[in-house]
Short mmCIF file of C-alpha atoms in Angstrom, two decimals:
data_model
loop_
_atom_site.label_atom_id
_atom_site.label_comp_id
_atom_site.label_asym_id
_atom_site.label_seq_id
_atom_site.Cartn_x
_atom_site.Cartn_y
_atom_site.Cartn_z
CA MET E 4 9.12 -83.66 -7.74
CA ASN E 5 10.36 -85.42 -5.15
CA LYS E 6 12.05 -83.48 -1.75
CA LEU E 7 15.80 -84.34 -2.99
CA GLU E 8 14.59 -82.42 -6.44
CA LEU E 9 12.64 -79.64 -4.44
CA ILE E 10 15.84 -79.14 -2.34
CA LYS E 11 18.35 -79.18 -5.13
CA GLU E 12 16.16 -76.52 -7.50
CA LYS E 13 15.63 -74.07 -4.29
CA LEU E 14 19.37 -74.21 -3.35
CA LYS E 15 20.40 -73.45 -7.18
CA ASN E 16 18.11 -70.74 -7.71
CA TYR E 17 18.23 -68.81 -3.99
CA ASP E 18 18.55 -65.46 -5.29
CA GLY E 19 18.34 -63.68 -1.28
CA GLU E 20 21.00 -62.07 0.61
CA GLU E 21 24.78 -63.55 0.62
CA LEU E 22 24.98 -66.48 3.27
CA ARG E 23 28.00 -67.97 4.62
CA PHE E 24 28.13 -71.35 6.22
CA MET E 25 31.18 -72.80 8.03
CA GLU E 26 31.38 -76.81 8.30
CA VAL E 27 33.98 -77.62 11.03
CA CYS E 28 34.86 -81.11 10.03
CA GLY E 29 37.83 -82.11 7.55
CA THR E 30 35.52 -84.96 6.31
CA HIS E 31 32.65 -82.53 5.51
CA THR E 32 35.19 -80.53 3.67
CA ALA E 33 36.41 -83.69 1.36
CA ALA E 34 32.92 -84.48 1.18
CA ILE E 35 31.71 -81.10 -0.04
CA SER E 36 34.00 -81.51 -2.79
CA GLU E 37 33.71 -84.85 -3.64
CA ASN E 38 29.96 -84.39 -4.38
CA GLY E 39 30.53 -81.17 -6.20
CA ILE E 40 28.05 -79.32 -3.76
CA PRO E 41 29.73 -76.15 -4.61
CA GLY E 42 28.06 -76.44 -8.08
CA MET E 43 24.71 -77.24 -7.34
CA ILE E 44 23.98 -74.37 -4.91
CA SER E 45 23.51 -70.78 -6.05
CA PRO E 46 26.22 -68.33 -6.19
CA LYS E 47 25.22 -66.34 -3.18
CA ILE E 48 25.73 -69.47 -1.07
CA HIS E 49 29.43 -69.48 0.28
CA LEU E 50 30.64 -72.51 1.98
CA ILE E 51 33.77 -72.19 4.06
CA SER E 52 36.29 -74.51 5.43
CA GLY E 53 36.70 -73.65 9.10
CA PRO E 54 39.35 -75.45 11.58
CA GLY E 55 38.32 -79.04 11.46
CA CYS E 56 41.12 -80.61 9.98
CA PRO E 57 43.06 -82.23 12.67
CA VAL E 58 46.49 -82.13 10.45
CA CYS E 59 45.75 -78.66 9.54
CA VAL E 60 45.81 -77.32 12.89
CA THR E 61 48.79 -79.21 14.45
CA VAL E 62 51.39 -76.94 15.30
CA THR E 63 54.85 -76.97 13.95
CA ALA E 64 55.99 -77.67 17.55
CA VAL E 65 54.50 -81.25 17.76
CA ILE E 66 56.16 -81.86 14.11
CA ASP E 67 59.48 -80.81 15.46
CA ARG E 68 59.13 -82.94 18.54
CA LEU E 69 57.93 -86.11 16.10
CA THR E 70 61.09 -85.45 13.83
CA GLU E 71 63.29 -85.37 16.97
CA LEU E 72 62.11 -88.87 18.25
CA ALA E 73 62.15 -90.34 14.62
CA LEU E 74 65.60 -89.43 14.18
CA THR E 75 66.80 -91.05 18.18
CA ASP E 76 68.23 -94.01 18.09
CA ASN E 77 66.19 -97.25 18.36
CA THR E 78 62.68 -94.87 18.38
CA THR E 79 60.06 -95.41 15.43
CA VAL E 80 57.42 -92.62 15.34
CA LEU E 81 54.07 -94.18 13.96
CA THR E 82 51.28 -92.41 12.48
CA PHE E 83 48.82 -92.04 10.14
CA GLY E 84 49.41 -91.37 6.45
CA ASP E 85 48.41 -87.45 6.03
CA LEU E 86 50.73 -86.14 9.11
CA LEU E 87 53.89 -87.49 7.06
CA ARG E 88 54.18 -84.52 4.87
CA VAL E 89 53.04 -82.03 7.44
CA LYS E 90 56.43 -79.24 7.83
CA GLY E 91 57.58 -78.49 11.43
CA SER E 92 60.24 -75.62 11.28
CA LYS E 93 62.68 -77.43 9.78
CA MET E 94 61.40 -80.67 8.06
CA SER E 95 58.39 -82.90 8.23
CA LEU E 96 58.32 -86.90 9.39
CA ALA E 97 58.73 -87.67 5.42
CA ASP E 98 62.20 -85.70 5.44
CA ALA E 99 63.06 -87.04 8.66
CA ARG E 100 62.93 -90.63 7.29
CA ALA E 101 64.70 -89.73 4.14
CA ASN E 102 67.33 -88.74 6.70
CA GLY E 103 67.60 -91.85 8.12
CA GLY E 104 64.68 -91.67 10.92
CA SER E 105 62.33 -94.56 11.60
CA VAL E 106 59.03 -93.72 10.50
CA GLU E 107 56.17 -96.17 10.16
CA MET E 108 52.85 -95.35 8.82
CA LEU E 109 49.72 -96.95 10.19
CA TYR E 110 46.28 -98.08 9.25
CA SER E 111 44.75 -99.27 12.59
CA PRO E 112 45.86 -97.93 16.07
CA MET E 113 45.69 -101.00 17.44
CA ASP E 114 48.59 -101.90 15.24
CA ALA E 115 50.90 -99.76 17.24
CA VAL E 116 50.23 -102.24 20.52
CA LYS E 117 51.20 -105.05 18.13
CA MET E 118 54.33 -103.47 17.03
CA ALA E 119 55.63 -102.88 20.14
CA LYS E 120 54.56 -106.07 21.70
CA ASN E 121 56.29 -107.88 18.83
CA ASN E 122 59.80 -105.41 19.41
CA PRO E 123 59.90 -105.14 22.89
CA ASP E 124 63.47 -103.97 22.60
CA ARG E 125 62.52 -101.08 20.35
CA ASN E 126 60.95 -98.17 21.17
CA TYR E 127 57.76 -96.35 19.41
CA VAL E 128 55.89 -93.26 19.95
CA PHE E 129 52.15 -93.05 18.42
CA ALA E 130 50.93 -89.48 17.13
CA ALA E 131 48.07 -89.18 18.52
CA ILE E 132 46.12 -86.23 16.78
CA GLY E 133 42.71 -85.62 16.57
CA PHE E 134 39.46 -84.29 17.49
CA GLU E 135 36.51 -85.66 20.03
CA THR E 136 36.04 -88.33 17.25
CA THR E 137 39.42 -89.99 17.88
CA THR E 138 40.23 -89.64 21.29
CA PRO E 139 38.11 -92.59 22.26
CA VAL E 140 40.24 -94.72 20.15
CA TYR E 141 43.55 -93.28 21.87
CA ALA E 142 42.10 -94.06 25.19
CA MET E 143 41.30 -97.57 24.02
CA VAL E 144 44.86 -97.94 22.92
CA LEU E 145 45.94 -96.98 26.34
CA LYS E 146 43.82 -99.80 27.98
CA GLU E 147 45.47 -102.06 25.63
CA ILE E 148 48.79 -101.03 26.75
CA ILE E 149 48.13 -101.14 30.23
CA SER E 150 46.58 -104.46 30.01
CA GLN E 151 49.27 -105.97 28.07
CA ASP E 152 51.91 -104.89 30.20
CA VAL E 153 53.44 -103.20 27.36
CA HIS E 154 56.29 -100.34 28.13
CA ASN E 155 57.89 -99.53 24.96
CA LEU E 156 55.15 -97.70 23.16
CA LYS E 157 54.21 -94.09 24.28
CA LEU E 158 52.09 -91.45 22.89
CA LEU E 159 52.53 -88.01 21.49
CA THR E 160 48.95 -86.46 21.89
CA SER E 161 47.69 -83.27 19.77
CA LEU E 162 44.03 -83.82 20.68
CA LYS E 163 41.49 -80.70 20.16
CA THR E 164 38.27 -80.43 21.21
CA MET E 165 35.51 -78.17 18.91
CA PRO E 166 33.25 -76.00 21.34
CA GLN E 167 36.20 -73.29 22.39
CA VAL E 168 37.71 -73.27 18.45
CA ILE E 169 34.24 -72.39 17.51
CA ARG E 170 33.82 -69.76 19.79
CA TRP E 171 37.37 -68.60 18.88
CA VAL E 172 36.14 -68.19 15.14
CA CYS E 173 32.96 -66.51 16.38
CA LYS E 174 34.54 -63.81 17.78
CA ASN E 175 37.41 -63.41 15.34
CA THR E 176 34.84 -62.93 12.62
CA ASP E 177 31.49 -61.63 11.84
CA ASN E 178 31.01 -62.85 8.70
CA ILE E 179 29.39 -66.54 9.26
CA ASP E 180 25.81 -67.07 9.23
CA GLY E 181 25.90 -70.72 10.62
CA PHE E 182 27.40 -73.65 10.94
CA LEU E 183 27.37 -77.64 9.71
CA ALA E 184 28.14 -78.83 12.74
CA PRO E 185 30.85 -81.99 12.22
CA GLY E 186 28.82 -85.31 11.85
CA HIS E 187 31.57 -87.82 13.34
CA VAL E 188 32.10 -85.51 16.40
CA SER E 189 28.51 -85.38 17.02
CA VAL E 190 28.43 -89.18 16.72
CA ILE E 191 30.83 -88.97 20.02
CA THR E 192 29.48 -85.71 21.96
CA GLY E 193 25.88 -85.87 20.78
CA SER E 194 23.99 -82.49 19.05
CA ASP E 195 23.57 -81.41 22.53
CA LEU E 196 27.16 -79.88 22.27
CA PHE E 197 26.14 -77.40 20.01
CA LYS E 198 23.19 -75.99 22.48
CA GLU E 199 25.11 -73.53 24.00
CA LEU E 200 27.14 -72.53 21.60
CA SER E 201 24.04 -71.92 19.25
CA GLU E 202 22.54 -69.74 22.07
CA GLU E 203 25.89 -67.77 22.87
CA THR E 204 26.37 -67.02 18.91
CA GLY E 205 22.48 -66.51 17.96
CA LEU E 206 23.67 -68.68 14.96
CA PRO E 207 22.32 -71.95 13.73
CA PHE E 208 24.21 -75.08 13.97
CA VAL E 209 22.87 -78.50 11.83
CA VAL E 210 24.40 -82.02 12.08
CA ALA E 211 25.23 -83.32 8.54
CA GLY E 212 26.27 -86.49 7.40
CA PHE E 213 28.43 -87.22 4.75
CA ASP E 214 26.56 -88.08 1.46
CA GLY E 215 25.58 -85.92 -1.39
CA LYS E 216 21.99 -85.80 0.04
CA GLY E 217 22.88 -85.29 3.51
CA LEU E 218 24.63 -82.23 2.60
CA LEU E 219 22.37 -80.76 0.64
CA ALA E 220 19.49 -81.37 3.43
CA ALA E 221 22.04 -79.72 5.73
CA VAL E 222 22.58 -76.65 3.66
CA TYR E 223 19.14 -76.31 2.71
CA ALA E 224 18.21 -76.40 6.79
CA LEU E 225 20.63 -73.68 7.50
CA CYS E 226 19.06 -71.45 4.66
CA GLY E 227 15.76 -71.69 6.72
CA MET E 228 17.09 -70.95 9.97
CA LYS E 229 18.92 -68.03 8.64
CA GLY E 230 18.99 -65.08 11.96
CA GLU E 231 18.07 -67.85 14.44
CA SER E 232 19.86 -69.51 16.61
CA GLY E 233 18.54 -73.57 17.27
CA ILE E 234 20.05 -76.98 16.38
CA LYS E 235 18.77 -79.34 13.72
CA ASN E 236 20.28 -82.86 13.39
CA VAL E 237 19.80 -84.13 9.59
CA TYR E 238 22.26 -87.28 10.70
CA LYS E 239 19.71 -89.02 12.79
CA SER E 240 20.92 -92.63 11.94
CA ALA E 241 24.24 -91.87 13.51
CA VAL E 242 23.70 -88.72 15.58
CA THR E 243 21.27 -88.68 19.14
CA GLU E 244 21.19 -85.71 21.71
CA LYS E 245 23.36 -87.17 23.97
CA GLY E 246 25.98 -89.24 21.86
CA ASN E 247 28.12 -91.81 23.14
CA GLU E 248 28.32 -91.76 26.81
CA GLU E 249 30.49 -94.79 26.99
CA ALA E 250 32.73 -93.57 24.94
CA ARG E 251 33.17 -90.42 26.85
CA LYS E 252 34.04 -92.12 30.01
CA ALA E 253 36.38 -93.69 28.51
CA VAL E 254 38.33 -90.63 27.56
CA SER E 255 37.68 -88.83 30.53
CA GLU E 256 39.58 -91.82 32.25
CA PHE E 257 42.78 -91.03 30.70
CA PHE E 258 42.24 -87.46 29.83
CA GLU E 259 41.55 -84.02 31.22
CA PRO E 260 40.79 -80.43 29.65
CA CYS E 261 43.38 -78.40 28.76
CA ASP E 262 44.60 -74.93 26.65
CA ALA E 263 45.86 -75.94 23.18
CA SER E 264 47.78 -74.24 20.37
CA TRP E 265 46.51 -74.16 17.29
CA ARG E 266 48.26 -74.14 13.81
CA GLY E 267 48.27 -70.04 12.83
CA MET E 268 45.62 -69.07 15.68
CA GLY E 269 47.93 -69.21 18.74
CA MET E 270 46.45 -70.57 22.30
CA ILE E 271 42.68 -70.95 22.52
CA PRO E 272 41.87 -71.71 26.47
CA GLY E 273 40.35 -75.11 27.23
CA SER E 274 40.57 -76.05 23.64
CA GLY E 275 42.49 -79.52 23.73
CA MET E 276 42.68 -82.83 25.80
CA ARG E 277 45.67 -84.14 27.53
CA LEU E 278 46.87 -87.78 29.45
CA LYS E 279 46.39 -86.85 33.16
CA LYS E 280 49.52 -86.94 35.60
CA GLU E 281 48.89 -90.35 36.75
CA TYR E 282 49.29 -92.11 33.43
CA SER E 283 52.28 -89.37 32.64
CA GLU E 284 54.88 -92.53 32.11
CA TYR E 285 52.94 -93.41 28.72
CA ASP E 286 53.03 -89.51 27.46
CA ALA E 287 56.43 -88.92 24.67
CA GLY E 288 56.82 -85.48 25.42
CA SER E 289 53.39 -83.34 24.60
CA TYR E 290 53.50 -80.75 27.33
CA GLY E 291 54.33 -77.56 26.24
CA LEU E 292 54.39 -78.03 22.59
CA ASP E 293 52.97 -74.41 21.65
CA GLU E 294 55.23 -73.03 19.39
CA ASP E 295 54.07 -72.40 16.05
CA HIS E 296 56.06 -71.08 12.72
CA MET E 297 54.08 -70.67 9.65
CA PRO E 298 56.09 -70.93 6.05
CA PRO E 299 56.73 -67.42 4.77
CA GLY E 300 53.92 -66.39 2.65
CA CYS E 301 51.39 -68.90 4.24
CA SER E 302 47.99 -67.69 4.98
CA CYS E 303 46.48 -71.01 6.72
CA ALA E 304 45.20 -69.37 9.51
CA ARG E 305 42.99 -67.00 7.33
CA VAL E 306 41.81 -69.51 5.31
CA LEU E 307 40.75 -71.82 8.46
CA THR E 308 38.93 -68.99 9.94
CA GLY E 309 37.27 -68.14 7.03
CA GLU E 310 38.73 -64.59 6.36
CA ILE E 311 39.96 -65.65 2.97
CA SER E 312 39.58 -68.63 0.70
CA PRO E 313 42.15 -70.63 -0.28
CA ASP E 314 43.09 -69.52 -3.97
CA GLU E 315 43.63 -65.82 -2.41
CA CYS E 316 46.54 -67.26 -0.68
CA PRO E 317 49.38 -65.93 -2.22
CA LEU E 318 51.10 -69.53 -2.23
CA PHE E 319 48.07 -71.18 -3.73
CA GLY E 320 48.66 -73.32 -6.67
CA ASN E 321 51.84 -71.55 -7.08
CA LYS E 322 54.40 -72.25 -4.46
CA CYS E 323 52.18 -74.30 -2.67
CA THR E 324 50.34 -77.81 -4.17
CA PRO E 325 49.40 -81.24 -3.23
CA GLU E 326 52.70 -82.29 -5.01
CA ASP E 327 54.61 -79.61 -2.76
CA ALA E 328 52.63 -78.75 -0.10
CA HIS E 329 53.96 -75.55 2.12
CA GLY E 330 51.07 -75.18 4.47
CA ALA E 331 49.03 -77.88 6.24
CA CYS E 332 46.11 -76.96 4.77
CA MET E 333 47.41 -78.45 1.44
CA VAL E 334 49.07 -81.36 2.54
CA SER E 335 45.82 -83.19 4.01
CA THR E 336 43.84 -84.76 2.41
CA GLU E 337 40.76 -83.21 4.29
CA GLY E 338 42.08 -79.66 4.13
CA SER E 339 40.45 -77.18 2.50
CA CYS E 340 43.23 -75.60 0.11
CA TYR E 341 43.76 -79.38 -1.15
CA ASN E 342 40.12 -79.73 -1.81
CA TYR E 343 40.16 -76.10 -3.63
CA TYR E 344 42.73 -77.28 -5.55
CA ILE E 345 41.85 -80.73 -6.74
CA SER E 346 38.23 -79.50 -7.35
CA GLY E 347 39.27 -76.27 -9.63
CA ARG E 348 37.16 -74.24 -7.24
CA LYS E 349 37.47 -70.49 -7.29
CA LYS E 350 36.09 -67.56 -5.01
CA ARG E 351 32.82 -66.76 -5.96
#
């Protein structure tokens, strides 16, 4: 029996105490569903989706600002696909477009610079949403804006960082036994980012990749570390201890840490990044966008922190489906509710 088959057998036949592991990466949530991981492991091992989907944790005030801009004369909002259907307090960007607003979907961040340069008489706003993974990309966009002397493109930022929200989860729940540390984030930050967190919480962190083999290895490693703090990296092909220092340097040139509001969770100190004041001319009104209005009955906040599973939300599969999503966790393809719904998973 090879190593992978041995891991699969041990995970499937695990019969110890109940274990709850949280992944804090939206891509992990999607990959776990796509690879059928929950069906390969013991019902005593529970995989919980945390606040790692950037679209899912964007507050309604940000969406409201973007829809306002989309409905402004001579202004186009540029965004990636998942954000289009996330509802603000009144409407989504898709609704704004249906009401005559100008919204364009991007496939590459650099397309924003190209569009603005090709249409100098029109104003463009790029919805810069994401975690440590994408913030360096927005830094590159800013470098291009400045180097090419583009003045009709600004960023509306809602940028989050992982450490503080993980601390918040640990302070507000006591039923997590370990974390699948985010692979893409760790490429930038390095696995060392989680050392202090592990020591503070007494919980293990395992950095994982996105294929089925890597995910199973990560879950197996967490089982072996139960009750211990420590870091393991099973994604060494992409993640080092120190990460990408050049990318972090680019981020620090344009952005600085700030307090940030998370959808359904409120303000978390030091959990965001914002443009430095010297680059405020490139900001489209990101400051002070903290208000959040959850749709009636929506339990996204409780889902994001692992308090309940998606199918325990009263709207799940009833008033809230991928075709008619009320909560952000059902909108995004990286959202826990979306992946529960399409995979037919149920609380175990």
